[in-house]
CSV table of C-alpha atoms and ligand atoms in Angstrom, one decimal:
chain,number,residue,atom,x,y,z
S,1,UNK,CA,0.2,0.0,0.1
S,2,UNK,CA,1.5,3.4,-1.2
S,3,UNK,CA,-0.1,6.7,-0.7
S,4,UNK,CA,0.4,9.1,-4.2
S,5,UNK,CA,1.3,12.4,-3.7
S,6,UNK,CA,0.9,15.1,-6.6
S,7,UNK,CA,3.5,17.6,-6.4
S,8,UNK,CA,4.4,20.4,-9.2
S,9,UNK,CA,6.5,19.2,-12.0
S,10,UNK,CA,8.3,22.5,-12.7
S,11,UNK,CA,7.7,25.8,-11.4
S,12,UNK,CA,7.9,28.0,-8.1
S,13,UNK,CA,6.8,24.9,-5.5
S,14,UNK,CA,8.7,22.0,-7.1
S,15,UNK,CA,12.1,22.4,-5.4
S,16,UNK,CA,10.2,23.4,-2.3
S,17,UNK,CA,8.2,20.5,-2.0
S,18,UNK,CA,10.9,17.8,-2.9
S,19,UNK,CA,12.8,19.9,-0.2
S,20,UNK,CA,9.9,19.5,2.3
S,21,UNK,CA,9.6,15.8,1.7
S,22,UNK,CA,13.5,15.3,2.2
S,23,UNK,CA,13.2,17.1,5.2
S,24,UNK,CA,10.6,14.6,6.4
S,25,UNK,CA,13.6,12.0,6.1
S,26,UNK,CA,11.6,10.7,2.8
S,27,UNK,CA,14.3,9.5,0.2
S,28,UNK,CA,13.0,9.8,-3.2
S,29,UNK,CA,14.9,7.7,-5.8
S,30,UNK,CA,14.1,9.0,-9.4
S,31,UNK,CA,14.5,12.8,-9.2
S,32,UNK,CA,14.5,13.3,-13.0
S,33,UNK,CA,10.7,14.0,-12.6
S,34,UNK,CA,9.6,12.2,-15.6
S,35,UNK,CA,6.0,11.4,-14.4
S,36,UNK,CA,6.6,9.3,-11.0
S,37,UNK,CA,9.2,8.6,-8.4
S,38,UNK,CA,8.7,6.1,-5.7
S,39,UNK,CA,10.3,7.1,-2.3
S,40,UNK,CA,12.5,4.3,-1.3
S,41,UNK,CA,12.2,4.2,2.7
S,42,UNK,CA,8.3,5.6,2.9
S,43,UNK,CA,5.2,4.4,1.3
S,44,UNK,CA,4.9,7.1,-1.1
S,45,UNK,CA,4.5,7.5,-4.8
S,46,UNK,CA,5.5,10.6,-6.2
S,47,UNK,CA,3.5,12.4,-9.3
S,48,UNK,CA,4.9,15.3,-11.1
S,49,UNK,CA,2.2,17.3,-12.5
S,50,UNK,CA,1.1,20.9,-13.5
S,51,UNK,CA,-0.3,22.6,-10.7
S,52,UNK,CA,-3.3,23.4,-12.6
S,53,UNK,CA,-4.3,19.8,-12.6
S,54,UNK,CA,-3.4,18.7,-9.3
S,55,UNK,CA,-7.0,19.3,-8.0
S,56,UNK,CA,-8.8,17.5,-10.3
S,57,UNK,CA,-6.3,14.5,-10.1
S,58,UNK,CA,-6.7,14.4,-6.3
S,59,UNK,CA,-10.7,14.8,-6.5
S,60,UNK,CA,-10.8,11.7,-9.1
S,61,UNK,CA,-8.1,9.5,-7.1
S,62,UNK,CA,-5.1,10.1,-9.4
S,63,UNK,CA,-3.2,11.2,-6.4
S,64,UNK,CA,-4.3,10.5,-3.0
S,65,UNK,CA,-3.0,13.7,-1.9
S,66,UNK,CA,-1.1,16.9,-3.0
S,67,UNK,CA,0.9,19.8,-2.8
S,68,UNK,CA,-0.2,23.3,-4.4
S,69,UNK,CA,-1.2,27.0,-3.9
S,70,UNK,CA,-4.3,27.7,-2.3
S,71,UNK,CA,-5.5,29.9,-5.2
S,72,UNK,CA,-5.4,27.0,-7.5
S,73,UNK,CA,-7.5,24.7,-5.0
S,74,UNK,CA,-9.9,27.7,-4.9
S,75,UNK,CA,-9.9,28.6,-8.6
S,76,UNK,CA,-10.4,24.8,-9.5
S,77,UNK,CA,-13.2,24.4,-6.9
S,78,UNK,CA,-13.2,20.5,-6.5
S,79,UNK,CA,-14.1,18.5,-3.8
S,80,UNK,CA,-11.0,18.2,-2.2
S,81,UNK,CA,-9.7,19.2,1.5
S,82,UNK,CA,-7.2,21.5,2.5
S,83,UNK,CA,-5.3,19.5,5.7
S,84,UNK,CA,-2.2,21.5,6.2
S,85,UNK,CA,-0.9,25.1,5.5
S,86,UNK,CA,2.7,24.6,4.6
S,87,UNK,CA,3.8,28.4,4.5
S,88,UNK,CA,6.1,28.7,1.6
S,89,UNK,CA,5.0,30.1,-2.0
S,90,UNK,CA,3.1,32.6,0.0
S,91,UNK,CA,1.6,35.5,-2.4
S,92,UNK,CA,-1.4,38.1,-2.7
S,93,UNK,CA,-4.1,37.8,-5.6
S,94,UNK,CA,-4.7,41.6,-5.9
S,95,UNK,CA,-6.8,43.8,-8.0
S,96,UNK,CA,-5.1,46.8,-9.9
S,97,UNK,CA,-6.1,49.6,-11.6
S,98,UNK,CA,-4.5,52.2,-14.0
S,99,UNK,CA,-1.8,54.2,-11.5
S,100,UNK,CA,-3.2,57.6,-12.0
S,101,UNK,CA,-6.9,57.0,-11.6
S,102,UNK,CA,-8.8,57.6,-8.3
S,103,UNK,CA,-9.6,54.8,-6.4
S,104,UNK,CA,-12.8,55.3,-4.1
S,105,UNK,CA,-13.3,51.7,-3.1
S,106,UNK,CA,-15.0,48.7,-4.7
S,107,UNK,CA,-17.5,50.8,-6.1
S,108,UNK,CA,-14.9,51.7,-8.4
S,109,UNK,CA,-15.2,48.2,-10.4
S,110,UNK,CA,-19.0,48.4,-11.2
S,111,UNK,CA,-19.5,47.9,-14.7
S,112,UNK,CA,-15.7,47.6,-15.5
S,113,UNK,CA,-14.0,44.9,-17.3
S,114,UNK,CA,-11.2,43.0,-15.5
S,115,UNK,CA,-8.7,40.6,-16.7
S,116,UNK,CA,-7.7,37.8,-14.9
S,117,UNK,CA,-6.4,34.0,-15.0
S,118,UNK,CA,-8.8,33.5,-11.6
S,119,UNK,CA,-12.2,34.1,-12.9
S,120,UNK,CA,-13.9,31.5,-10.5
S,121,UNK,CA,-12.2,33.5,-7.6
S,122,UNK,CA,-12.8,36.9,-8.8
S,123,UNK,CA,-16.4,36.1,-9.5
S,124,UNK,CA,-17.0,34.7,-5.8
S,125,UNK,CA,-15.8,37.9,-4.8
S,126,UNK,CA,-18.0,40.4,-6.5
S,127,UNK,CA,-20.8,38.4,-6.2
S,128,UNK,CA,-20.3,38.5,-2.3
S,129,UNK,CA,-19.7,42.4,-2.7
S,130,UNK,CA,-23.0,42.6,-4.9
S,131,UNK,CA,-21.0,44.2,-7.4
S,132,UNK,CA,-21.5,43.4,-11.6
S,133,UNK,CA,-18.2,43.3,-13.5
S,134,UNK,CA,-17.2,41.7,-16.5
S,135,UNK,CA,-15.0,38.9,-16.2
S,136,UNK,CA,-12.0,38.7,-19.1
S,137,UNK,CA,-10.4,35.2,-18.7
S,138,UNK,CA,-6.8,35.1,-20.0
S,139,UNK,CA,-3.8,32.6,-19.6
S,140,UNK,CA,-1.1,34.8,-18.9
S,141,UNK,CA,0.6,38.1,-18.8
S,142,UNK,CA,-2.7,39.6,-17.5
S,143,UNK,CA,-1.0,43.0,-16.6
S,144,UNK,CA,-0.9,43.9,-20.0
S,145,UNK,CA,-4.3,43.6,-20.5
S,146,UNK,CA,-5.4,47.3,-19.8
S,147,UNK,CA,-2.5,48.9,-21.8
S,148,UNK,CA,-3.8,46.9,-25.3
S,149,UNK,CA,-7.3,47.8,-24.3
S,150,UNK,CA,-8.5,44.5,-23.2
S,151,UNK,CA,-9.8,45.5,-19.8
S,152,UNK,CA,-10.0,48.2,-17.2
S,153,UNK,CA,-8.6,46.5,-14.5
S,154,UNK,CA,-6.7,43.4,-13.7
S,155,UNK,CA,-6.7,40.3,-11.0
S,156,UNK,CA,-3.5,38.5,-10.7
S,157,UNK,CA,-1.0,37.4,-7.9
S,158,UNK,CA,1.2,40.3,-6.6
S,159,UNK,CA,4.6,39.6,-5.1
S,160,UNK,CA,6.7,43.1,-5.1
S,161,UNK,CA,4.2,44.9,-7.1
S,162,UNK,CA,7.3,45.9,-9.9
S,163,UNK,CA,5.4,44.1,-12.4
S,164,UNK,CA,2.6,45.9,-12.0
S,165,UNK,CA,4.2,49.3,-11.6
S,166,UNK,CA,6.1,48.9,-14.9
S,167,UNK,CA,2.7,48.2,-16.7
S,168,UNK,CA,1.5,51.8,-15.1
S,169,UNK,CA,-1.0,49.9,-12.7
S,170,UNK,CA,-1.5,50.0,-8.9
S,171,UNK,CA,-2.8,47.5,-6.5
S,172,UNK,CA,-6.2,48.8,-4.7
S,173,UNK,CA,-7.6,45.3,-3.1
S,174,UNK,CA,-5.8,42.2,-1.9
S,175,UNK,CA,-8.7,39.7,-2.4
S,176,UNK,CA,-7.0,36.7,-1.1
S,177,UNK,CA,-3.3,35.8,0.3
S,178,UNK,CA,-2.4,32.3,-0.5
S,179,UNK,CA,0.6,29.8,0.7
S,180,UNK,CA,1.2,26.5,-0.7
S,181,UNK,CA,-1.1,23.7,1.3
S,182,UNK,CA,-1.5,20.2,1.3
S,183,UNK,CA,-4.8,18.7,0.1
S,184,UNK,CA,-6.3,15.2,-0.2
S,185,UNK,CA,-8.8,13.5,-2.1
S,186,UNK,CA,-12.2,12.6,0.2
S,187,UNK,CA,-12.6,9.1,1.4
S,188,UNK,CA,-9.1,7.9,1.6
S,189,UNK,CA,-8.8,4.2,3.4
S,190,UNK,CA,-8.0,3.5,6.7
S,191,UNK,CA,-4.3,2.2,6.1
S,192,UNK,CA,-4.0,5.3,3.3
S,193,UNK,CA,-5.0,7.9,6.4
S,194,UNK,CA,-2.4,6.0,8.4
S,195,UNK,CA,0.2,7.0,6.5
S,196,UNK,CA,-1.0,10.3,5.8
S,197,UNK,CA,-1.1,11.1,9.5
S,198,UNK,CA,2.6,10.0,9.8
S,199,UNK,CA,3.6,12.2,6.8
S,200,UNK,CA,1.6,15.1,8.4
S,201,UNK,CA,3.4,14.1,11.7
S,202,UNK,CA,6.7,15.0,10.2
S,203,UNK,CA,5.5,18.0,8.4
S,204,UNK,CA,4.8,19.3,11.7
S,205,UNK,CA,8.1,18.3,13.3
S,206,UNK,CA,9.8,20.3,10.5
S,207,UNK,CA,7.6,23.0,11.1
S,208,UNK,CA,8.4,23.1,14.6
S,209,UNK,CA,11.7,23.0,13.9
S,210,UNK,CA,12.0,25.8,12.1
S,211,UNK,CA,10.1,28.0,13.9
S,212,UNK,CA,11.9,27.6,17.0
S,213,UNK,CA,15.3,27.7,18.4
S,214,UNK,CA,17.4,26.0,21.3
S,215,UNK,CA,18.9,28.5,23.3
S,216,UNK,CA,21.5,28.3,26.3
S,217,UNK,CA,22.6,31.0,28.2
S,218,UNK,CA,24.7,31.7,31.5
S,219,UNK,CA,22.5,33.4,34.1
S,220,UNK,CA,23.3,34.7,37.7
S,221,UNK,CA,21.1,32.7,40.3
S,222,UNK,CA,19.3,35.5,41.5
S,223,UNK,CA,17.9,36.4,38.2
S,224,UNK,CA,16.9,32.7,37.5
S,225,UNK,CA,13.4,33.4,38.7
S,226,UNK,CA,12.8,36.5,36.2
S,227,UNK,CA,14.4,34.4,33.2
S,228,UNK,CA,12.6,31.5,33.5
S,229,UNK,CA,9.3,33.6,33.6
S,230,UNK,CA,10.4,34.8,29.6
S,231,UNK,CA,11.8,31.8,28.7
S,232,UNK,CA,8.9,29.1,29.0
S,233,UNK,CA,10.6,26.0,27.0
S,234,UNK,CA,8.7,22.9,26.0
S,235,UNK,CA,7.7,22.3,29.3
S,236,UNK,CA,10.4,24.4,31.7
S,237,UNK,CA,13.6,25.4,30.8
S,238,UNK,CA,16.7,23.1,31.9
S,239,UNK,CA,18.7,24.2,34.6
S,240,UNK,CA,22.6,23.3,35.1
S,241,UNK,CA,24.7,25.0,38.0
S,242,UNK,CA,28.2,26.4,36.4
S,243,UNK,CA,31.5,25.6,37.9
S,244,UNK,CA,31.5,29.3,39.1
S,245,UNK,CA,29.5,29.7,42.2
S,246,UNK,CA,26.2,31.3,42.0
S,247,UNK,CA,25.7,31.2,38.3
S,248,UNK,CA,23.6,28.6,36.3
S,249,UNK,CA,23.5,27.6,32.6
S,250,UNK,CA,19.6,27.8,31.4
S,251,UNK,CA,18.8,25.6,28.1
S,252,UNK,CA,15.2,26.2,26.3
S,253,UNK,CA,13.2,26.7,23.3
S,254,UNK,CA,12.4,30.1,21.7
S,255,UNK,CA,10.3,31.1,18.9
S,256,UNK,CA,11.9,32.4,15.9
S,257,UNK,CA,9.3,35.6,15.5
S,258,UNK,CA,10.0,36.4,19.6
S,259,UNK,CA,13.6,36.0,19.2
S,260,UNK,CA,15.1,39.5,19.1
S,261,UNK,CA,12.7,40.7,21.8
S,262,UNK,CA,13.7,37.7,24.2
S,263,UNK,CA,16.9,38.3,23.7
S,264,UNK,CA,17.1,42.0,24.8
S,265,UNK,CA,15.3,41.4,27.8
S,266,UNK,CA,17.6,38.3,28.8
S,267,UNK,CA,20.4,40.7,28.3
S,268,UNK,CA,18.9,43.2,30.5
S,269,UNK,CA,18.1,40.5,33.2
S,270,UNK,CA,22.2,40.0,33.4
S,271,UNK,CA,22.1,37.0,30.9
S,272,UNK,CA,25.7,36.2,29.4
S,273,UNK,CA,27.3,33.8,27.0
S,274,UNK,CA,24.1,33.6,24.8
S,275,UNK,CA,24.0,30.6,22.4
S,276,UNK,CA,21.4,30.2,19.9
S,277,UNK,CA,21.3,26.7,18.1
S,278,UNK,CA,19.3,25.6,15.0
S,279,UNK,CA,16.9,22.3,16.1
S,280,UNK,CA,17.1,19.7,13.0
S,281,UNK,CA,13.7,18.3,14.2
S,282,UNK,CA,11.3,19.1,17.0
S,283,UNK,CA,8.4,16.7,18.4
S,284,UNK,CA,6.2,17.9,20.9
W,1,ATP,P1,2.3,25.0,-14.0
W,1,ATP,O1,3.5,24.9,-15.4
W,1,ATP,O2,2.5,23.9,-13.3
W,1,ATP,O3,1.0,25.4,-14.3
W,1,ATP,P2,2.7,28.3,-13.1
W,1,ATP,O4,3.2,28.5,-14.2
W,1,ATP,O5,1.0,27.7,-13.0
W,1,ATP,O6,3.0,26.4,-13.1
W,1,ATP,P3,3.9,28.7,-11.0
W,1,ATP,O7,4.6,30.4,-11.5
W,1,ATP,O8,5.1,27.8,-10.6
W,1,ATP,O9,2.7,28.2,-11.7
W,1,ATP,O10,3.3,29.2,-9.6
W,1,ATP,C1,3.3,28.4,-8.8
W,1,ATP,C2,2.2,28.9,-7.4
W,1,ATP,O11,3.2,29.5,-6.9
W,1,ATP,C3,1.4,29.8,-7.5
W,1,ATP,O12,0.0,29.3,-8.0
W,1,ATP,C4,0.9,30.7,-6.4
W,1,ATP,O13,0.3,29.8,-5.3
W,1,ATP,C5,2.7,30.3,-6.0
W,1,ATP,N1,3.4,31.8,-5.9
W,1,ATP,C6,4.0,32.6,-4.9
W,1,ATP,N2,4.5,33.8,-5.5
W,1,ATP,C7,4.5,33.9,-6.7
W,1,ATP,C8,4.3,35.0,-8.0
W,1,ATP,N3,5.1,35.7,-7.6
W,1,ATP,N4,4.0,34.6,-9.0
W,1,ATP,C9,3.4,33.6,-9.5
W,1,ATP,N5,3.0,32.5,-8.2
W,1,ATP,C10,3.5,32.5,-7.1
W,2,MG,MG1,-0.4,26.4,-13.6
């Protein structure tokens, strides 16, 4: 019994998807991405596909699970479940208009023509806001549409906004923020669910390790109470006496996003010799 996972063959998600599987300890024998590869040490078969096709193939059971952008999942609107947000390939889907135009709010779009490769997401958005627009579906290079007279505005993926700017456009509304997600088909068998649970368990361990750092520091014993309060650790920090009387070594785990703030507080409390180490894997 194997679980079949669909990942993008060639594109922004490909390397990161393979990297994630590698960090989960899954060794993929054939990386030339012809169509399929089989993991050597985990019951997983990897299918390399265009991201647009992944929702359909997962729905139909060609693949059991898949990794793709949430934007494609919502656009294709297939009967599949989003199981886990993977935190990479983040992007925004925005409405953009000619940069010299005044923007009074969503009412601007009433009766306007908007070019996009994401008609489903856009249509849902304007229906929700009860605004009538004309959606012009185009495959790529959406940002040139207003200049060549195809549309008034566009709806597309925006990362830095520089492509918009060079085409004389400005973003005015963010309709969706997207990232890579793990999806699964309905009705997996019990055996497949078990393999999937194992995979998600590993993905979580990889994520936790990326979001956390191991910290070691030396502190005077009379400050330990305060230091321990700001360093909760997994259960509680580890304390070890130093050879110098009156001092201890404190070991703990801190979150990446609170990192600098905490270091500052620790230094103010008299912590010294602070070491921060990467965590390889973290099982909670
Ligand atoms: P395919 O050939 O597989 O259909 P594609 O050209 O549709 O590939 P990519 O450009 O590789 O797709 O993007 C894949 C996904 O990466 C997007 O659907 C989106 O979720 C995400 N992404 C993140 N940042 C960006 C960006 N700046 N531009 C485009 N996509 C981005
Ligand atoms: Mg695509």
